[in-house]
PDB file of C-alpha atoms in Angstrom:
ATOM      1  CA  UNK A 137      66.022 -15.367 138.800  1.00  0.00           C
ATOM      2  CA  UNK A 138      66.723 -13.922 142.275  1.00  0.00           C
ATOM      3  CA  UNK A 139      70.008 -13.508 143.533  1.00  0.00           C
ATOM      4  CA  UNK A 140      70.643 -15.552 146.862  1.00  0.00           C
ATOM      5  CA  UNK A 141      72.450 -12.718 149.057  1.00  0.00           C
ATOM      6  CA  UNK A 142      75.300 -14.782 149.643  1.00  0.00           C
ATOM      7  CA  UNK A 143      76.370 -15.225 145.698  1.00  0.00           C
ATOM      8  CA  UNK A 144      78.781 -12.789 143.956  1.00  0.00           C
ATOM      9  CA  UNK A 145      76.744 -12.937 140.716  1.00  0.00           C
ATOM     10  CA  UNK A 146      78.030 -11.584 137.307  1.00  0.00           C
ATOM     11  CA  UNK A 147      80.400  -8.267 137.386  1.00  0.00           C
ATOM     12  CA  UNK A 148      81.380  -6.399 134.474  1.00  0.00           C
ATOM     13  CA  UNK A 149      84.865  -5.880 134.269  1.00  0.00           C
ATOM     14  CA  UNK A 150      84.233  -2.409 133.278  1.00  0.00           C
ATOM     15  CA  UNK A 151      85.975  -1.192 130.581  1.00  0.00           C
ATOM     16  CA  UNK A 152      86.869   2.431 130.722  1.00  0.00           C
ATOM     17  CA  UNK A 153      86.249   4.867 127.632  1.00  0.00           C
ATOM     18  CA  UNK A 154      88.223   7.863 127.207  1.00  0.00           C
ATOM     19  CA  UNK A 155      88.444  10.399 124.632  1.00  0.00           C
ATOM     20  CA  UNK A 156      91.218  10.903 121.784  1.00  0.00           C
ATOM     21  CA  UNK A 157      93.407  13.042 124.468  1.00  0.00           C
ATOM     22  CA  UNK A 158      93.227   9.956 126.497  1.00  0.00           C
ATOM     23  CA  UNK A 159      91.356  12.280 129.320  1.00  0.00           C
ATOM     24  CA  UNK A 160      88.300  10.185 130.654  1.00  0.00           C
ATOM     25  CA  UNK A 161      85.098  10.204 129.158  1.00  0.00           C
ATOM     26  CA  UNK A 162      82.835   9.918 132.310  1.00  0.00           C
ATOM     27  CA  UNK A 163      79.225  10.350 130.382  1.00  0.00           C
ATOM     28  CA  UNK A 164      80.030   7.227 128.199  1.00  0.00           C
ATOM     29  CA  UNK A 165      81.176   5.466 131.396  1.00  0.00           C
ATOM     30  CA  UNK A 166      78.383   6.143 133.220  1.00  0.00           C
ATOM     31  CA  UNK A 167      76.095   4.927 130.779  1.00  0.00           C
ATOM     32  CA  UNK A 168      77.831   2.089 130.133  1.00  0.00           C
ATOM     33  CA  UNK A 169      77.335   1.091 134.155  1.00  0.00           C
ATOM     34  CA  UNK A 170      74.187   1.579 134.027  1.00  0.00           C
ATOM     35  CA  UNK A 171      73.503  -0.692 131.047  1.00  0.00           C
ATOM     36  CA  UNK A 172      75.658  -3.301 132.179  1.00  0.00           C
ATOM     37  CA  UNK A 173      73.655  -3.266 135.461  1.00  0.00           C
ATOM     38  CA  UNK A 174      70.434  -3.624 133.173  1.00  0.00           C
ATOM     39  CA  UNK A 175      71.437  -5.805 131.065  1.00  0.00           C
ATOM     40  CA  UNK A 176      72.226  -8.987 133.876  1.00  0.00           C
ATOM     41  CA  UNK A 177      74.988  -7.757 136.264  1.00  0.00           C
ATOM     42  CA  UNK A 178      75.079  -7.823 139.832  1.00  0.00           C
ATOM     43  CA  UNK A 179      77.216  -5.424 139.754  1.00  0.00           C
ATOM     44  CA  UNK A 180      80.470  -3.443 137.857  1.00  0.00           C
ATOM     45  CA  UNK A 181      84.080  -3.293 138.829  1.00  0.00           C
ATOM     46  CA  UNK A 182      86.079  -0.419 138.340  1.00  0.00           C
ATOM     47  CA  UNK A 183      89.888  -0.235 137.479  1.00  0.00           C
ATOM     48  CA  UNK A 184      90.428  -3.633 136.875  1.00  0.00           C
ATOM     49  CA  UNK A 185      92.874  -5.180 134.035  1.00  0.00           C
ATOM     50  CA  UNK A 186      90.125  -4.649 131.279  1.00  0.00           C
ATOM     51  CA  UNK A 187      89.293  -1.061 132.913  1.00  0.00           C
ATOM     52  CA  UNK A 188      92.911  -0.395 132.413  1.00  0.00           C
ATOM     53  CA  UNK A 189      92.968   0.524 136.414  1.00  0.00           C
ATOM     54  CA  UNK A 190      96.424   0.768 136.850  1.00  0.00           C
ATOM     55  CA  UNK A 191      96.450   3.422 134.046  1.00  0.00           C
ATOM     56  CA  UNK A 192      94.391   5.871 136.250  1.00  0.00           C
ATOM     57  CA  UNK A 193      95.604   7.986 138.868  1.00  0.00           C
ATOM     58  CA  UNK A 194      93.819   8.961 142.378  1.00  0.00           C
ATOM     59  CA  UNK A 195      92.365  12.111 140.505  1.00  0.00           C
ATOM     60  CA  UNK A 196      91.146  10.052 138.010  1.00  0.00           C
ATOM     61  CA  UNK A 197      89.798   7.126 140.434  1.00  0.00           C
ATOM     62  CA  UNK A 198      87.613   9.890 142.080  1.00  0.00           C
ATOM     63  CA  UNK A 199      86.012  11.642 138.946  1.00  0.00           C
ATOM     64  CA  UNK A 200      84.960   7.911 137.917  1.00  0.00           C
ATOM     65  CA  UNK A 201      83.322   7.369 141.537  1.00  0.00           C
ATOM     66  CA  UNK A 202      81.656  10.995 141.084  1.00  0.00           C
ATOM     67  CA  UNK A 203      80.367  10.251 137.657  1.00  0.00           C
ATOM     68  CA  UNK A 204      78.826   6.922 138.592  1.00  0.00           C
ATOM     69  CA  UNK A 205      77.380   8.654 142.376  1.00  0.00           C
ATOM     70  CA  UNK A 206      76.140  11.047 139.949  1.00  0.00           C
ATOM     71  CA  UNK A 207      74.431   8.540 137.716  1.00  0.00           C
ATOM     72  CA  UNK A 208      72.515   7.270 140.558  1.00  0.00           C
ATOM     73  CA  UNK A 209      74.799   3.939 141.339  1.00  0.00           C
ATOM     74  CA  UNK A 210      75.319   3.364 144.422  1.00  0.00           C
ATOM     75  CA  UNK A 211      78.329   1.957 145.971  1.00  0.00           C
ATOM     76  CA  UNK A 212      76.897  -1.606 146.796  1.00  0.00           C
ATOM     77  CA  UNK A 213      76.820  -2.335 143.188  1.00  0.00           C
ATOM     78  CA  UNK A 214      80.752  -1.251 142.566  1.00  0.00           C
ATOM     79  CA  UNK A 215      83.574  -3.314 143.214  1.00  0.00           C
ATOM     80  CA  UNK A 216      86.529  -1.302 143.534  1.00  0.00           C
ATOM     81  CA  UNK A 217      90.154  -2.818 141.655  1.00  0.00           C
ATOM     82  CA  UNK A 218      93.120  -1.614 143.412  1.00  0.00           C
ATOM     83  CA  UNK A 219      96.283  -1.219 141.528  1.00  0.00           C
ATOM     84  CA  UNK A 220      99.369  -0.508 142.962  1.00  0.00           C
ATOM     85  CA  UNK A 221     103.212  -1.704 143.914  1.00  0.00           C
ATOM     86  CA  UNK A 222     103.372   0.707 146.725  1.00  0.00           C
ATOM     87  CA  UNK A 223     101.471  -0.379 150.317  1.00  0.00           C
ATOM     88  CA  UNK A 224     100.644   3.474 150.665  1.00  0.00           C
ATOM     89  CA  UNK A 225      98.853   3.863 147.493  1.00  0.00           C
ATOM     90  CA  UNK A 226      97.159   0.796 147.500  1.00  0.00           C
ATOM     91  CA  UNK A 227      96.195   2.249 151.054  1.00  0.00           C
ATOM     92  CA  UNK A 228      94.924   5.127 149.657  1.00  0.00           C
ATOM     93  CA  UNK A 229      92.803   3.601 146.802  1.00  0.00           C
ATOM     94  CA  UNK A 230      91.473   1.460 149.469  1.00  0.00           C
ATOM     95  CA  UNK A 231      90.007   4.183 151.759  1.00  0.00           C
ATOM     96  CA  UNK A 232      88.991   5.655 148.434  1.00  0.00           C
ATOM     97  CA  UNK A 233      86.637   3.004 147.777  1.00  0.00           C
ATOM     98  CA  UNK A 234      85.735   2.580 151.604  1.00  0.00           C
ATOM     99  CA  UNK A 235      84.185   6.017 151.489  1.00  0.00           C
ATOM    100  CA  UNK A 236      82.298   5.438 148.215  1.00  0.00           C
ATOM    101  CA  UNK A 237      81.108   1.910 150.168  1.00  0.00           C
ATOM    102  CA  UNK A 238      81.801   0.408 147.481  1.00  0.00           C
ATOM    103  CA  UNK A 239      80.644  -3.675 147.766  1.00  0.00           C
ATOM    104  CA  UNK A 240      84.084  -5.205 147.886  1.00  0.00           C
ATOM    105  CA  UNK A 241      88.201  -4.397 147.157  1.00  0.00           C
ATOM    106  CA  UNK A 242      89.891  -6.576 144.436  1.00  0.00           C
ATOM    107  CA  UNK A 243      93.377  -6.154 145.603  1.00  0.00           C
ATOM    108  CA  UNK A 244      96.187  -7.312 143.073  1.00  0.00           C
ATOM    109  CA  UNK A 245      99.365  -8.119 144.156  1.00  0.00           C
ATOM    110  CA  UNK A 246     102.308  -6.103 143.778  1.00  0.00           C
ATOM    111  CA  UNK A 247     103.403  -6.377 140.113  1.00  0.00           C
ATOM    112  CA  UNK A 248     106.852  -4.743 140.299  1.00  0.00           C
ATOM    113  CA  UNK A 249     109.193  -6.924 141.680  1.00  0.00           C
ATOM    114  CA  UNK A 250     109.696 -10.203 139.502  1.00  0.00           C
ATOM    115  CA  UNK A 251     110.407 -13.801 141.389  1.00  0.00           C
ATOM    116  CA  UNK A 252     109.515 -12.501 144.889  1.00  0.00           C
ATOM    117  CA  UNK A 253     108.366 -14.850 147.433  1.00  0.00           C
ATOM    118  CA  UNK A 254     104.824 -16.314 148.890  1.00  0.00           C
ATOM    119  CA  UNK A 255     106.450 -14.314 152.274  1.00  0.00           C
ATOM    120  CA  UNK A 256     107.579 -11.750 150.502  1.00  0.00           C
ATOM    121  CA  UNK A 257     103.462 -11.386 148.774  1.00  0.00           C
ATOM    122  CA  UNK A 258     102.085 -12.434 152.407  1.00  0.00           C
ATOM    123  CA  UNK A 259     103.726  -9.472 154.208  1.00  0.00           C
ATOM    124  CA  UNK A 260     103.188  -6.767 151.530  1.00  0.00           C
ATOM    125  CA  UNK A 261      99.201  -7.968 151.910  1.00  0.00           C
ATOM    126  CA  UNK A 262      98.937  -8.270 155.741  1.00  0.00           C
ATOM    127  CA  UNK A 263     100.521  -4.128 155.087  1.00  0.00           C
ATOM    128  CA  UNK A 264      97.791  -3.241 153.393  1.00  0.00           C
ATOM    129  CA  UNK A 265      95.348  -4.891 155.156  1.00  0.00           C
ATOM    130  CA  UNK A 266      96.531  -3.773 158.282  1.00  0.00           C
ATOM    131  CA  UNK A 267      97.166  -0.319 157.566  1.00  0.00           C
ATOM    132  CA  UNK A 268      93.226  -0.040 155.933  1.00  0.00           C
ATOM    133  CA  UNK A 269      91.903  -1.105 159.219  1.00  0.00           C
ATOM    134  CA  UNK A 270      87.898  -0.977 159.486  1.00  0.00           C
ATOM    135  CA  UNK A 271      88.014   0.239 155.703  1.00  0.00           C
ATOM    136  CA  UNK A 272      89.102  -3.329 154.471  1.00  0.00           C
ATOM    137  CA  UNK A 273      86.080  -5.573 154.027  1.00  0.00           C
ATOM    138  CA  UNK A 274      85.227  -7.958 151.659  1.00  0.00           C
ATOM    139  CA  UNK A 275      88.446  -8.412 150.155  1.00  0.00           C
ATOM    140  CA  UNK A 276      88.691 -10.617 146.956  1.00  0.00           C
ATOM    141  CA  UNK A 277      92.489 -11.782 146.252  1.00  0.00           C
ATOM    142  CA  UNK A 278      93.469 -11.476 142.162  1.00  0.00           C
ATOM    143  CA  UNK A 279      95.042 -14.139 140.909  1.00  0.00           C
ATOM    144  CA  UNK A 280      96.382 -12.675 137.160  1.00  0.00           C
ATOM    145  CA  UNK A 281      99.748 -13.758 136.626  1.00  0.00           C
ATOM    146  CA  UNK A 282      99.564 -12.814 133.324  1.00  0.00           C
ATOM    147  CA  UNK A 283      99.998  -9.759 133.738  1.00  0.00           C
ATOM    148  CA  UNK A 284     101.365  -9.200 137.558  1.00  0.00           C
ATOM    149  CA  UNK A 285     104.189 -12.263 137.136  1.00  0.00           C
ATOM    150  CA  UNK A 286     103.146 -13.413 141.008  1.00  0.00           C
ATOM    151  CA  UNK A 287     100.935 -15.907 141.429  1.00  0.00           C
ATOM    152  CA  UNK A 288      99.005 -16.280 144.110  1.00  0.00           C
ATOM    153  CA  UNK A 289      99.732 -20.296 146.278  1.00  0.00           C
ATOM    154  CA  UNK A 290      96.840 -21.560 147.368  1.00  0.00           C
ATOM    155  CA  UNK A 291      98.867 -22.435 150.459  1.00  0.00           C
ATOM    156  CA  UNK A 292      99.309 -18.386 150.447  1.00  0.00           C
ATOM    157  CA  UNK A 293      95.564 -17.820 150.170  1.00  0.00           C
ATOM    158  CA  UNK A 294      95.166 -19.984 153.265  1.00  0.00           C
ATOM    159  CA  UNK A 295      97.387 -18.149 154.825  1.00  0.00           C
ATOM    160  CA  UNK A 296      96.442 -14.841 154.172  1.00  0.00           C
ATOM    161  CA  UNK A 297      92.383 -16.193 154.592  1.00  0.00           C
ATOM    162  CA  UNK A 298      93.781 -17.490 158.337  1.00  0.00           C
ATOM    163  CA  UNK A 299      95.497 -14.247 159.232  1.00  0.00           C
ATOM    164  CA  UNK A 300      92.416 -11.604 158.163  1.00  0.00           C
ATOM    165  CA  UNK A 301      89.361 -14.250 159.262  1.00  0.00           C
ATOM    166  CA  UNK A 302      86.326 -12.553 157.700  1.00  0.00           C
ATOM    167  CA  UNK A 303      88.532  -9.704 155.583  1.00  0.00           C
ATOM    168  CA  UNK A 304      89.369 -11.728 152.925  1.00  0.00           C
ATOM    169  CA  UNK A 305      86.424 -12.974 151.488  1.00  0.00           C
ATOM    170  CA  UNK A 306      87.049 -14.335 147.738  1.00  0.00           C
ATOM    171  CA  UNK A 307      89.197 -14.781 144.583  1.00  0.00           C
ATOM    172  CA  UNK A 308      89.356 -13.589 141.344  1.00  0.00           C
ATOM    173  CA  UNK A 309      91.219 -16.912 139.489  1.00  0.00           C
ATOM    174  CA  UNK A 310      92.099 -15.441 136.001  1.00  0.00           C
ATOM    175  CA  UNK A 311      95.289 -17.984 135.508  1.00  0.00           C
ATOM    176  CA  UNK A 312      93.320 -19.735 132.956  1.00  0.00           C
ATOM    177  CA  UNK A 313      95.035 -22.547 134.696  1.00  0.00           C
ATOM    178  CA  UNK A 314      91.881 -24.833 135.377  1.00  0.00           C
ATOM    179  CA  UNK A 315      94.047 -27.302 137.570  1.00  0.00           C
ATOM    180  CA  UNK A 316      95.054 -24.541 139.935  1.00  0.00           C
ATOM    181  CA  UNK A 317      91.353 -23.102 139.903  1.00  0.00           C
ATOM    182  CA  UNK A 318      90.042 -27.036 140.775  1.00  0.00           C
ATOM    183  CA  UNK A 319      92.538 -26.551 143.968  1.00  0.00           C
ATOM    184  CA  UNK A 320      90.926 -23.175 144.805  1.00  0.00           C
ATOM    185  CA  UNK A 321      87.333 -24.660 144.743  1.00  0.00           C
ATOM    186  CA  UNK A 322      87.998 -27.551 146.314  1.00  0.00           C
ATOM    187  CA  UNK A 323      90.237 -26.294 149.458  1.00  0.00           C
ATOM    188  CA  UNK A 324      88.674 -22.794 150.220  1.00  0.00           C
ATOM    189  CA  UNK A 325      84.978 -23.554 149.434  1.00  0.00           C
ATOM    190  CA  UNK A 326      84.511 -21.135 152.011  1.00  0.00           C
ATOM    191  CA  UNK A 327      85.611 -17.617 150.325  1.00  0.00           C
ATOM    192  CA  UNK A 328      83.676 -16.710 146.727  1.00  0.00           C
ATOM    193  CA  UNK A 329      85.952 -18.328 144.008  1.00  0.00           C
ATOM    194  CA  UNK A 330      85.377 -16.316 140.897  1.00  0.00           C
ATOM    195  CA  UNK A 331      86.154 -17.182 137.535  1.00  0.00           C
ATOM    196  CA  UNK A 332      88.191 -14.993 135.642  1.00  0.00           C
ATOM    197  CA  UNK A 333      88.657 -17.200 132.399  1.00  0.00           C
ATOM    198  CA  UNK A 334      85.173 -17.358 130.413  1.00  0.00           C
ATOM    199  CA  UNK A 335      85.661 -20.581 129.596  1.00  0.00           C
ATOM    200  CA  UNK A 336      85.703 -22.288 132.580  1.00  0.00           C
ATOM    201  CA  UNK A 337      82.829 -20.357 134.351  1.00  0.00           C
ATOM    202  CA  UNK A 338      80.250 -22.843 134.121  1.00  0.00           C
ATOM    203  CA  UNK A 339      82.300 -25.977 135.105  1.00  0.00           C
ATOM    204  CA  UNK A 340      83.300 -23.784 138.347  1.00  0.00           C
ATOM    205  CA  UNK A 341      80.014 -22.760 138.836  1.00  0.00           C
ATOM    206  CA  UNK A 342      78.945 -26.251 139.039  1.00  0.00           C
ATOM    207  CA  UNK A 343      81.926 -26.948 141.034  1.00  0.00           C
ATOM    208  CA  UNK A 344      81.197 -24.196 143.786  1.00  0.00           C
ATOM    209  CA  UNK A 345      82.094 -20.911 141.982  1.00  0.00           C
ATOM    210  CA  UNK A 346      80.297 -17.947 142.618  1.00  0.00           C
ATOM    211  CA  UNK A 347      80.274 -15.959 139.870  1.00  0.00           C
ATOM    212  CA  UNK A 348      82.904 -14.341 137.820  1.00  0.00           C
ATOM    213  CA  UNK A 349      84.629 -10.621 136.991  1.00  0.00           C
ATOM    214  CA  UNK A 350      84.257 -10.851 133.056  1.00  0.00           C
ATOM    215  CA  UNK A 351      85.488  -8.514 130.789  1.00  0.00           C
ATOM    216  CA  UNK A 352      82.821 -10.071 128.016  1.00  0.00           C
ATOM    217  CA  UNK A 353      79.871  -8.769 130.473  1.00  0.00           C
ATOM    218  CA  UNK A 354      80.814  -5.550 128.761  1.00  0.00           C
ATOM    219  CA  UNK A 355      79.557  -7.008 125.577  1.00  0.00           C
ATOM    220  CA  UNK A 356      77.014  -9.592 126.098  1.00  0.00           C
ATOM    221  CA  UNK A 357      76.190  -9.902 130.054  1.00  0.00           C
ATOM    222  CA  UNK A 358      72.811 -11.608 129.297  1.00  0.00           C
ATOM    223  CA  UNK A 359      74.699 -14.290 127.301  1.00  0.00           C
ATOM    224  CA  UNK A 360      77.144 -14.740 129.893  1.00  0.00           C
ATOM    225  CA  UNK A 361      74.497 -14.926 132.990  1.00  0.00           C
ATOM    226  CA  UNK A 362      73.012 -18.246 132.420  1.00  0.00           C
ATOM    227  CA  UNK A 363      76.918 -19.668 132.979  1.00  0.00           C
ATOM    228  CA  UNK A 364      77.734 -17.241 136.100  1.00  0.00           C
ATOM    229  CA  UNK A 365      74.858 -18.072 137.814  1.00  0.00           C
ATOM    230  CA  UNK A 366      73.084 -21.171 136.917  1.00  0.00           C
ATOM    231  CA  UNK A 367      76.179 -23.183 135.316  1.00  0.00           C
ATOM    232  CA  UNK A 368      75.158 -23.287 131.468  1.00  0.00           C
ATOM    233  CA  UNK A 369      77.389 -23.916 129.084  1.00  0.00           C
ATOM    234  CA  UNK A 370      77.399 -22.351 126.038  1.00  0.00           C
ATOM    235  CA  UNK A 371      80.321 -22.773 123.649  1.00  0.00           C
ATOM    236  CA  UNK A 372      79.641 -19.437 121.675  1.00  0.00           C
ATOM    237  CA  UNK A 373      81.095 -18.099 124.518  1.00  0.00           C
ATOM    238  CA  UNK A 374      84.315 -20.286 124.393  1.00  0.00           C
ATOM    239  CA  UNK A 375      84.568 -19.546 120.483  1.00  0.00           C
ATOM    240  CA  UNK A 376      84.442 -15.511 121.329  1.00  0.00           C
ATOM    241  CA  UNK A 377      87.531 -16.457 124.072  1.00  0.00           C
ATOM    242  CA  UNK A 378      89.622 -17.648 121.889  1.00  0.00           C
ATOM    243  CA  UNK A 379      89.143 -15.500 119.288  1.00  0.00           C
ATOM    244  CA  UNK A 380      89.815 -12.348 121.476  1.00  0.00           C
ATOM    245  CA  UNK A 381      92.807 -13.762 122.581  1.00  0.00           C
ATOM    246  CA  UNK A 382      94.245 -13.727 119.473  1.00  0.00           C
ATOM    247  CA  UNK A 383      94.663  -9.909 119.971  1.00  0.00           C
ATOM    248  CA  UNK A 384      95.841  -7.614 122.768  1.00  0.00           C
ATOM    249  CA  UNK A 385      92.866  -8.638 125.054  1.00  0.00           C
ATOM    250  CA  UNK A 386      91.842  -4.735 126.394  1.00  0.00           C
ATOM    251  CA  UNK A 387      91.825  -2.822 123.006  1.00  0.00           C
ATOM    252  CA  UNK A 388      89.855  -5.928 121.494  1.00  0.00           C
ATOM    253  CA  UNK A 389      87.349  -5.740 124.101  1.00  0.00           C
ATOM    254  CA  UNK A 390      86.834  -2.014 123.238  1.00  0.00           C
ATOM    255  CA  UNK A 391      86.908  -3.241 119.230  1.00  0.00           C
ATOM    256  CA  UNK A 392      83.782  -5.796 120.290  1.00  0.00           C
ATOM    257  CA  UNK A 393      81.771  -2.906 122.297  1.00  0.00           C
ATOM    258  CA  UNK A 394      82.538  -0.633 119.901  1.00  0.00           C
ATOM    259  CA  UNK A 395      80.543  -3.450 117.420  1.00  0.00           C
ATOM    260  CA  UNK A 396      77.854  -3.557 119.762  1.00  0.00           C
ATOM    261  CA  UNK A 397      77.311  -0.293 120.037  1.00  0.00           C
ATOM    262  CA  UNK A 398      78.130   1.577 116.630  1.00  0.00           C
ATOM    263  CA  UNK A 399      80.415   4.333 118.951  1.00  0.00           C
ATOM    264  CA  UNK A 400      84.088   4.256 117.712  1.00  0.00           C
ATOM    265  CA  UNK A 401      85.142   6.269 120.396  1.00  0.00           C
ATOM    266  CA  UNK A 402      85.270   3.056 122.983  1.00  0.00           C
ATOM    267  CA  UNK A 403      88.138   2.206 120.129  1.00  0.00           C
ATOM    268  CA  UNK A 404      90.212   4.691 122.640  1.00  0.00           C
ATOM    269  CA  UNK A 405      92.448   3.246 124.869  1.00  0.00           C
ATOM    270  CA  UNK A 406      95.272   4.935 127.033  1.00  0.00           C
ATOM    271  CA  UNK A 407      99.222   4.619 126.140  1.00  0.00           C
ATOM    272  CA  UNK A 408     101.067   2.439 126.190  1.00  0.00           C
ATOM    273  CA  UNK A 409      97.961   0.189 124.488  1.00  0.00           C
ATOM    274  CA  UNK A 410      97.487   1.272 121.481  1.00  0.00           C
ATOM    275  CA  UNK A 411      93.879   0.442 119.808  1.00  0.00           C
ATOM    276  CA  UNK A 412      93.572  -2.110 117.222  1.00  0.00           C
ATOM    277  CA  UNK A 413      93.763  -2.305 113.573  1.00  0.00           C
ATOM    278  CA  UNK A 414      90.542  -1.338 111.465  1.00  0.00           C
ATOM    279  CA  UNK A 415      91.105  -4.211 109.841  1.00  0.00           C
ATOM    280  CA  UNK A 416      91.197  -6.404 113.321  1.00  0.00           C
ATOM    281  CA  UNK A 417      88.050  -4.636 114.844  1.00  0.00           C
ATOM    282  CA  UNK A 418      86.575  -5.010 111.479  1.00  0.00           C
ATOM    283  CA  UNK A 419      87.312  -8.705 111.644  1.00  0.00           C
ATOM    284  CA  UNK A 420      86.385  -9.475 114.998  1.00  0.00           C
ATOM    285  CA  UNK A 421      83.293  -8.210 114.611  1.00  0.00           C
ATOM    286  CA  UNK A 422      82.485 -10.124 111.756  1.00  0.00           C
ATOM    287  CA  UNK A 423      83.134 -12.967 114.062  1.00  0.00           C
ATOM    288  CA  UNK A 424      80.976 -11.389 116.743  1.00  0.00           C
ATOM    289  CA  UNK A 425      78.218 -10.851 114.602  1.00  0.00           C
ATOM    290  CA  UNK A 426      78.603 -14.453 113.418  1.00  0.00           C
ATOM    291  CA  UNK A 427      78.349 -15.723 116.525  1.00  0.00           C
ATOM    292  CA  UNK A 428      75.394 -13.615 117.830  1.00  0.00           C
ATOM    293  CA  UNK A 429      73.490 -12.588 114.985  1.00  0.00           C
ATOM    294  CA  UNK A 430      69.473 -12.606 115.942  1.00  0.00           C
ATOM    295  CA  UNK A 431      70.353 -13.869 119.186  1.00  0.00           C
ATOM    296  CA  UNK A 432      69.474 -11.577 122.489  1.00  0.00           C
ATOM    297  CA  UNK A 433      72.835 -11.012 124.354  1.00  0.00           C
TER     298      UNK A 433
END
């Protein structure tokens, strides 16, 4: 199936691989773009919660771009995760990703500052956005409060989509709060609402979604297609959720790659994670396998 030009798609929440020093392993990552883009994305994003993004440094962020602009991907199939508390460097990881070209900007709130106010979120945003000029373009607003402890209104979304007409362009909803994510696809039907939480892609595809930034595409993107795109359900898929969350969700990601692909070194993660247990990755595989034996994913 053809891509209509106006749907996000499926993107990999790419997972980054580094070696036992923790320095980054840019061959592995490379070839793991280019088989996610195979193997049913649209396209990958970089830095992002499961990429451990706020883990790498501006150094870092450019030896990933190289690596990929050396593997032949180009920039419209890269969304770029910025990760930052501080307006400048969220700045500069912006214009980082603006000279790359990359397709869009994930921008996460700051995640410092605990209890801080929709004004407070609204003016450190409009900062950024202002200060990145021409370079901000297709901006999608993530929603992980989770991890970030600010959540994102959906009276300050309208805000924000009011104030930068054009600029802010989507959301990445991965509240696992399917109440909140109804909201978002019912009152801004007009920006690309993207499902962060597996389980609820295909009901908010069906709903209006556009896609979703999945940190299972690492693993099985061609299982996971049929629900970003056409609105399948599939309740392997809701099993395997579950089950990973019953783990520290990056290092079990890397535990189920590291099943699909016989490497242990995608066991490697970057302090302060810590990778899991054999006997974990041993067991979550099992359940992996279970769940996927013979099938194509």
């Amino acid at each position: 199936m053809t891509l209509p030009a106006d749907r996000f798609g499926l993107s990999a929440a790419m997972t980054t691989p580094f070696f036992a020093t923790g320095a980054l392993d840019l061959s592995r990552l490379a070839d793991h773009a280019r088989w996610c883009l195979a193997n049913g994305c649209t396209s990958v994003t970089v830095f992002g919660t499961t990429g451990e993004g706020a883990s790498v440094g501006t150094s870092g962020r450019e030896q990933v771009l190289g690596a990929l602009a050396a593997a032949g991907i180009r920039g419209e199939g890269v969304v770029y995760c910025i990760a930052a508390s501080s307006i400048y460097e969220a700045v500069a990881q912006g214009r980082m990703a603006a000279e790359f070209s990359c397709r869009g900007l994930l921008l996460t709130p700051p995640f410092y500052f605990k209890g801080v106010s929709d004004d407070g979120v609204f003016s450190w945003f409009a900062s950024v956005l202002q200060k990145l000029g021409s370079a901000a373009r297709n901006v999608i607003l993530y929603n992980l409060p989770s991890v970030t402890q600010v959540s994102l209104s959906v009276e300050l979304i309208e805000r924000l989509k009011r104030e930068f007409p054009g600029i802010i362009t989507g959301v990445k909803d991965s509240s696992g709060d399917w109440e909140y994510t109804r909201r978002l696809l019912a009152e801004h039907s007009d920006l690309a609402i993207l499902i962060g939480d597996e389980r609820y892609l295909a009901e908010g595809v069906r709903r209006g979604g556009q896609g979703a930034i999945s940190g299972l595409a690492n693993i099985c993107p061609g299982v996971l297609r049929p629900l970003a795109i056409d609105g399948q359900d599939d309740q392997r898929i809701n099993r395997l959720v579950d089950e990973v969350l019953k783990y520290p969700v990056v290092p079990a990601v890397k535990a189920l790659l590291t099943r699909r692909t016989g490497d242990e070194a995608w066991l490697n993660v970057r302090a302060p994670l810590v990778r899991l247990p054999a006997m974990d990755v041993g067991q979550l595989g099992a359940f992996y396998d279970d769940l996927f034996m013979d099938k194509a994913v």
